[in-house]
CSV table of C-alpha atoms in Angstrom, one decimal:
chain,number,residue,atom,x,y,z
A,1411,UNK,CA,85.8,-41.4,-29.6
A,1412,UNK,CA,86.6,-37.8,-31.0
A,1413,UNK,CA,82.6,-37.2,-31.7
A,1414,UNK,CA,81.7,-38.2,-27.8
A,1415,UNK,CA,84.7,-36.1,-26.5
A,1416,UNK,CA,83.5,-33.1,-28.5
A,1417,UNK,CA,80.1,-33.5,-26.9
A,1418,UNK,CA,81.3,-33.8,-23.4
A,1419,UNK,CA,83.3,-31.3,-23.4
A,1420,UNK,CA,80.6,-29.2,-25.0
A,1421,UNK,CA,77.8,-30.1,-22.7
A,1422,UNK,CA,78.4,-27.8,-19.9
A,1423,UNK,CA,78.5,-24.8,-21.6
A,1424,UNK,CA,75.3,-25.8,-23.8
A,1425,UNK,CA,71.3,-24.6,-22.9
A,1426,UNK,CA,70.1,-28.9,-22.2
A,1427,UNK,CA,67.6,-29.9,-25.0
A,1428,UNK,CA,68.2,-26.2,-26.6
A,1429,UNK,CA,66.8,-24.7,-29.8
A,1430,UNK,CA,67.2,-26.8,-32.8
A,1431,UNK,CA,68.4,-29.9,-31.1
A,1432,UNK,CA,64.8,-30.2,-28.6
A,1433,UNK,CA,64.0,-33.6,-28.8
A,1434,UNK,CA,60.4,-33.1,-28.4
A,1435,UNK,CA,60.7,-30.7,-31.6
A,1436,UNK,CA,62.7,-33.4,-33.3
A,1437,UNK,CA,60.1,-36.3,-32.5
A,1438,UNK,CA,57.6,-34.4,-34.4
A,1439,UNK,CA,59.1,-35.8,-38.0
A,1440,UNK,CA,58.2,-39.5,-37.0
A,1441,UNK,CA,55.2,-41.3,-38.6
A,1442,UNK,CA,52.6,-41.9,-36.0
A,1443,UNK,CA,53.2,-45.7,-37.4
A,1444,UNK,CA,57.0,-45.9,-35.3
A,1445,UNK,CA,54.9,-45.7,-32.3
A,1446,UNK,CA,57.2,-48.4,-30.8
A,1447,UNK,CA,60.7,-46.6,-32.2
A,1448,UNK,CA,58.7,-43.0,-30.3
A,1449,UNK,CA,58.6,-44.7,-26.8
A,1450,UNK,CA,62.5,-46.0,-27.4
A,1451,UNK,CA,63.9,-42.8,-28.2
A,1452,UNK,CA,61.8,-41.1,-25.3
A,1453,UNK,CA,63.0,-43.5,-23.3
A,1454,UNK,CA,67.0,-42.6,-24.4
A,1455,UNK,CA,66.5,-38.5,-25.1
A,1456,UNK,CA,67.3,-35.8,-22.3
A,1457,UNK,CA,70.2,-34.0,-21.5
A,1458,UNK,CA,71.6,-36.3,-18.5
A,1459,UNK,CA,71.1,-39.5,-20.6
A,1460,UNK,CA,72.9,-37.8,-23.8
A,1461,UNK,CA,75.7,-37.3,-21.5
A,1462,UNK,CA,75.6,-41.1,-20.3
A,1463,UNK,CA,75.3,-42.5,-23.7
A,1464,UNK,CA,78.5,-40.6,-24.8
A,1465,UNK,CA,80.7,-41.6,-21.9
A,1466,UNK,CA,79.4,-45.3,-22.7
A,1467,UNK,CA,80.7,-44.7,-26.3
A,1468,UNK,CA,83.4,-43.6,-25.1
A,1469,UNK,CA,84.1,-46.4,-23.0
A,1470,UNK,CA,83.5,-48.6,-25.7
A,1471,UNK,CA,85.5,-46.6,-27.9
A,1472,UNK,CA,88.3,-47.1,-25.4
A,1473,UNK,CA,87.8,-50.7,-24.8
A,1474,UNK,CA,88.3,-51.5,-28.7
A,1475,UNK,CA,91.6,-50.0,-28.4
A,1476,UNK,CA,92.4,-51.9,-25.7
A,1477,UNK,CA,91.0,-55.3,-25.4
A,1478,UNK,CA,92.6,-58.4,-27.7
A,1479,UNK,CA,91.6,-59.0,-31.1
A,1480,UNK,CA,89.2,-61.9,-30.6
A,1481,UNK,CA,87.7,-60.8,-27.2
A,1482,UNK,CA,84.4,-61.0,-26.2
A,1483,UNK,CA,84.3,-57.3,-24.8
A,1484,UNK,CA,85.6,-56.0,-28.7
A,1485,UNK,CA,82.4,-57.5,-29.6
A,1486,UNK,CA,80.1,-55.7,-27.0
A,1487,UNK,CA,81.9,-52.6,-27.5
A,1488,UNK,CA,81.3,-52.6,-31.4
A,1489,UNK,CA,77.6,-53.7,-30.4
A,1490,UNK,CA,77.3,-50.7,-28.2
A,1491,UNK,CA,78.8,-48.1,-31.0
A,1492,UNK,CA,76.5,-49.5,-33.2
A,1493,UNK,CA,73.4,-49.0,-31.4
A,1494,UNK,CA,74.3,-45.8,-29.6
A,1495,UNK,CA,74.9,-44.6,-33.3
A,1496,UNK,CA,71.7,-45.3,-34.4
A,1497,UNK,CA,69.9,-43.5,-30.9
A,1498,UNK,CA,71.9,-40.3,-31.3
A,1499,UNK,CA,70.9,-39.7,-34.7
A,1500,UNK,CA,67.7,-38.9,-33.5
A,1501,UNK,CA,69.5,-35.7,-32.0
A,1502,UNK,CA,72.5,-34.7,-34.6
A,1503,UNK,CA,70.7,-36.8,-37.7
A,1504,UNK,CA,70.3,-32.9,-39.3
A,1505,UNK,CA,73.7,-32.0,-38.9
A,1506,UNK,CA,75.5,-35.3,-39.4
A,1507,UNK,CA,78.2,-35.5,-42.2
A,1508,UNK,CA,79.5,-38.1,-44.4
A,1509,UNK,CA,82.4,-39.3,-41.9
A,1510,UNK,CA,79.5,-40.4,-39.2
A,1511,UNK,CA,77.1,-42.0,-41.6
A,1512,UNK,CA,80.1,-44.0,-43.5
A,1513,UNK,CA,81.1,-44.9,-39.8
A,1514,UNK,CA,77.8,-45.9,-38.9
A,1515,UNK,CA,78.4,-48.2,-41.7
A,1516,UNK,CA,81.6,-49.9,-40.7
A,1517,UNK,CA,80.6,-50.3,-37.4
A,1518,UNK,CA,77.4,-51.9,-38.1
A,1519,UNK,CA,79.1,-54.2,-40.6
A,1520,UNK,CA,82.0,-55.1,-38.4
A,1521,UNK,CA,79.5,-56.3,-35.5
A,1522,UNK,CA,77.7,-58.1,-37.9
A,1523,UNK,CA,81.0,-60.1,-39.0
A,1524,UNK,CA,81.6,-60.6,-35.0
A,1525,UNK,CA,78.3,-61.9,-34.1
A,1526,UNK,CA,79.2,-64.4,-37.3
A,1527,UNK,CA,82.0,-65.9,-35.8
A,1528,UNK,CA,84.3,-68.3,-37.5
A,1529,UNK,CA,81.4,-68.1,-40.6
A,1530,UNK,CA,83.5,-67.0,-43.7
A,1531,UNK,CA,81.0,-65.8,-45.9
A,1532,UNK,CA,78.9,-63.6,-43.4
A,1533,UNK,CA,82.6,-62.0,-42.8
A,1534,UNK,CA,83.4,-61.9,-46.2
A,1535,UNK,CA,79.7,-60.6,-47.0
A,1536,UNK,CA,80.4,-57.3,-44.5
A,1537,UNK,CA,83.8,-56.7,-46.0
A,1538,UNK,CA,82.5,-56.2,-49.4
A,1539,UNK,CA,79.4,-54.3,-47.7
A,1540,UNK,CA,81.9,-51.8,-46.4
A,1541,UNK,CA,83.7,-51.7,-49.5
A,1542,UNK,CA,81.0,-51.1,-51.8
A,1543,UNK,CA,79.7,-47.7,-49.4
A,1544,UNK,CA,82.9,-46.4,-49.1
A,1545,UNK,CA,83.3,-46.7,-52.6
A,1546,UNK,CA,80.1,-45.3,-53.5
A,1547,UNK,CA,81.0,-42.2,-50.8
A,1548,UNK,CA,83.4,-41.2,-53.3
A,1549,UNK,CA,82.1,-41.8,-56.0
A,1550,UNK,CA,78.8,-39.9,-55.0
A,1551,UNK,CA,80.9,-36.9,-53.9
A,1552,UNK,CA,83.0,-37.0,-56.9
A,1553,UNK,CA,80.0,-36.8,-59.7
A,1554,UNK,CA,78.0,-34.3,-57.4
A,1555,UNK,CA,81.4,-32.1,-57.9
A,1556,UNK,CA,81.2,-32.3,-61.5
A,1557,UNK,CA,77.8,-31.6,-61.6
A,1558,UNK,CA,78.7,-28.0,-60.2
A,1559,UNK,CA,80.1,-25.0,-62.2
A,1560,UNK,CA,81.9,-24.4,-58.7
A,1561,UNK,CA,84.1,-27.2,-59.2
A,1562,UNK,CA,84.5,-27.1,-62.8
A,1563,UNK,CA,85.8,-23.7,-62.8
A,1564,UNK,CA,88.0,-24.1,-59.6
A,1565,UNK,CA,86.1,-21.6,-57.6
A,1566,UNK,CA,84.7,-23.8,-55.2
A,1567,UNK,CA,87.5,-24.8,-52.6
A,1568,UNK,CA,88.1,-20.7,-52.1
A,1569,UNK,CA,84.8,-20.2,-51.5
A,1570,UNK,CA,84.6,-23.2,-49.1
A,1571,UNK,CA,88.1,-22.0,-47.3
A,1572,UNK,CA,86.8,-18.7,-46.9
A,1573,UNK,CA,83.5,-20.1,-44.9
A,1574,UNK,CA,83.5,-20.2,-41.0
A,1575,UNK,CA,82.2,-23.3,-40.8
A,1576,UNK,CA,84.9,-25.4,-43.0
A,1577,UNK,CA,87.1,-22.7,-43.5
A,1578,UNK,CA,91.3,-21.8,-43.0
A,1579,UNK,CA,92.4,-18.4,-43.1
A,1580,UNK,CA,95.8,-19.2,-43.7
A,1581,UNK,CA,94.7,-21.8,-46.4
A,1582,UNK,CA,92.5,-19.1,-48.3
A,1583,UNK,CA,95.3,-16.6,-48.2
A,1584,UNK,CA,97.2,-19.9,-49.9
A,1585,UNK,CA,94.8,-20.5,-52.5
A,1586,UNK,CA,94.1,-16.9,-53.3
A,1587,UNK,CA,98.1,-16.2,-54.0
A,1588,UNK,CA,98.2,-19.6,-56.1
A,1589,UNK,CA,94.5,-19.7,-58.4
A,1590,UNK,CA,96.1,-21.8,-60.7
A,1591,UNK,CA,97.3,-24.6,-57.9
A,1592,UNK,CA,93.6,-24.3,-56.4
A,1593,UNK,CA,92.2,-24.9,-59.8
A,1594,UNK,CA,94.3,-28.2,-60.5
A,1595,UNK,CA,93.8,-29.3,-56.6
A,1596,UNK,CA,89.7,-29.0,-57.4
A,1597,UNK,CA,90.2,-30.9,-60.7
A,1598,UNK,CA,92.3,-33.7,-58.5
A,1599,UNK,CA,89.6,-34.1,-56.3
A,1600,UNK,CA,87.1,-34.3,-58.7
A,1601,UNK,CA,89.5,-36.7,-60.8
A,1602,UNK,CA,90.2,-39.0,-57.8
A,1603,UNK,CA,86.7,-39.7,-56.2
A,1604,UNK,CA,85.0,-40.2,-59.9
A,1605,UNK,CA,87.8,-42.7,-60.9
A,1606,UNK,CA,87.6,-43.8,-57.3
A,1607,UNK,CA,85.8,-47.6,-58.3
A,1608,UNK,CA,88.3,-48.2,-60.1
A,1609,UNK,CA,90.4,-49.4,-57.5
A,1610,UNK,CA,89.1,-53.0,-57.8
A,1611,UNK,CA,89.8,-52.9,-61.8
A,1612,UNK,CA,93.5,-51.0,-62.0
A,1613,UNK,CA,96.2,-53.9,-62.4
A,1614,UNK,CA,93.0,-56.8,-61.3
A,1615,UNK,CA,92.7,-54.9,-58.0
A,1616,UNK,CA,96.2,-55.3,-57.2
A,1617,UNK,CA,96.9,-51.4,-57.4
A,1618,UNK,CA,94.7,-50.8,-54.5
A,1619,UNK,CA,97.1,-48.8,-52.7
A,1620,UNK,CA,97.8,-46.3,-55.0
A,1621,UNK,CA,94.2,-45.2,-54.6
A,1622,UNK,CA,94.5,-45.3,-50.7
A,1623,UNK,CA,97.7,-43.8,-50.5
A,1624,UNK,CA,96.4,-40.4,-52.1
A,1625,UNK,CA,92.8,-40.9,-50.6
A,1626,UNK,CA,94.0,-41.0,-47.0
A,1627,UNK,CA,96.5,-37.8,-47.6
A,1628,UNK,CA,93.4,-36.2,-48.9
A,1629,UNK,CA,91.8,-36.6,-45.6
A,1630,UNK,CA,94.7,-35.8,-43.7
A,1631,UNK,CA,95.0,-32.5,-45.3
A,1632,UNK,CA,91.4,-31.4,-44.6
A,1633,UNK,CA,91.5,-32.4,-41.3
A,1634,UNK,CA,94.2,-29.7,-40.8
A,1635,UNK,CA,93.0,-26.9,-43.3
A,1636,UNK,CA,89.5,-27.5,-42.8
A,1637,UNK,CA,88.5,-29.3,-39.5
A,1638,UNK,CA,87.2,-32.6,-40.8
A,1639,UNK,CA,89.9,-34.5,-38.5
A,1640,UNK,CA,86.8,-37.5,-38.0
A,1641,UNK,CA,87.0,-38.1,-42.3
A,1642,UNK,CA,90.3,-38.9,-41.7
A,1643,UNK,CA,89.6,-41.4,-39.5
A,1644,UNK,CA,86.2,-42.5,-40.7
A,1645,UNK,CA,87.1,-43.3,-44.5
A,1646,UNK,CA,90.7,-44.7,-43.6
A,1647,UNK,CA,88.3,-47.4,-41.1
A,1648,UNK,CA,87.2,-48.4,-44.9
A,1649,UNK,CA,90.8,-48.9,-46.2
A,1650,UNK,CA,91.6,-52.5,-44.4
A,1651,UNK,CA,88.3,-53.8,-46.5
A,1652,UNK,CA,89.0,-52.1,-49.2
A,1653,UNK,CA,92.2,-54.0,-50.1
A,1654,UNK,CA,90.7,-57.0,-48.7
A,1655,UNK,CA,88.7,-57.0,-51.1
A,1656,UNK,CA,90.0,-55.7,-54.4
A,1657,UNK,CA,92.8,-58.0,-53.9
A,1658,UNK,CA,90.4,-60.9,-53.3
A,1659,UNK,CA,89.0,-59.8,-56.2
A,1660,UNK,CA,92.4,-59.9,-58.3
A,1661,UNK,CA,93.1,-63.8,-57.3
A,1662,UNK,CA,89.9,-64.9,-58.4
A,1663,UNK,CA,90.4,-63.0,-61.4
A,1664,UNK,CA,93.7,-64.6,-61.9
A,1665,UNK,CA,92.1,-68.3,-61.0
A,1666,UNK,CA,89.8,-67.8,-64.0
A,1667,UNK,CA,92.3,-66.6,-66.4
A,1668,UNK,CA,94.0,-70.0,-65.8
């Protein structure tokens, strides 16, 4: 919902099919095999249908909040996300982040679960599929961290603070009075996302939240000091699966210790 509000609101003031974003600049990257995926994505690209697709995700975005739990329109809507997900790509696929991919993710696993009905082990099958990439998403970001000096000196969230794109002026004046609490705040992050698999092996799976707990404050805090307010939202969609499934995990661990 934010993503498509930010792009409506945007669109008015915005050159159509400008610069970077031209779709037939874009189209260029796809194998002259994908002739079939060419003529779809011709068939969805242009300024006026850009702004159609987001007010339909919007819409659906809007009906998910609103419509009952086992509804047939939560399962068109979550259809719809899905594959208007996968056609805007085409456009913002160079400047998408984490928080849109990881979504992408959850919302093509959820449909899948709906379309599977009252069938446990499809369900089952998509909560541990959205488990497992949201657990790799930190994991990934946590190792690439300690791969850099940046972040094993401390240096790196001033310098990302102090940048226009992800940066807070009052948060780098924070950070630059208080080195030694930037330091330890880098090495937390680090910490946290490397040690983040081991939410499904801490007390059999059964310590879940205090994983979440932290991880979702995390994301709350950038979304103030740095923007990232769709993180928040994006990772935190992982949560419900998350303890679904580590504490799955810890009764069938507890059925074979007996």
């Amino acid at each position: 919902m934010a993503s498509s509000l930010e792009v409506l609101s945007s669109a008015r003031r915005k050159a159509p099919e400008s610069a970077i974003l031209r779709w037939p600049l874009a189209r260029r990257k796809l194998p002259a095999e994908a002739a079939w995926l060419t003529r779809v994505l011709d068939a969805t690209s242009g300024a006026r249908r850009d702004e159609f697709m987001e007010a339909a995700r919007l819409a659906a975005a809007v009906t998910l909040l609103l419509a009952g739990r086992d509804s047939r329109a939560r399962t068109v809507a979550l259809a719809g996300l899905t594959v208007t997900s996968a056609l805007r790509h085409r456009r913002y696929g160079f400047q998408s982040d984490g928080s849109e991919q990881l979504l992408f993710q959850v919302q093509l696993a959820s449909t899948t679960a709906r379309l599977g009905g009252k069938n446990t082990r499809i369900t089952d099958a998509c909560l541990w599929y959205i488990s497992l990439q949201s657990t790799l998403a930190y994991a990934v970001a946590g190792y690439s961290k300690l791969a850099g000096a940046h972040w094993r000196s401390g240096e790196a969230l001033p310098g990302i603070l102090r940048t226009e794109t992800y940066g807070s002026g009052t948060a780098f004046r924070w950070v630059s009075r208080h080195p030694r609490a930037a330091r330890l705040a880098s090495y937390a992050t680090t910490a946290g996302e490397c040690l983040f698999p081991l939410i499904f092996f801490v007390g059999n799976g059964k310590s879940a939240p205090l994983f979440l707990l932290p991880a979702g404050a995390f994301h709350l805090i950038n979304s103030g000091a740095m923007g990232l307010g769709r993180f928040f939202w994006a990772f935190t969609s992982s949560y419900p699966a998350l303890l679904y499934t580590a504490q799955k995990r810890a009764s069938k661990a507890e059925i074979h210790g007996h």
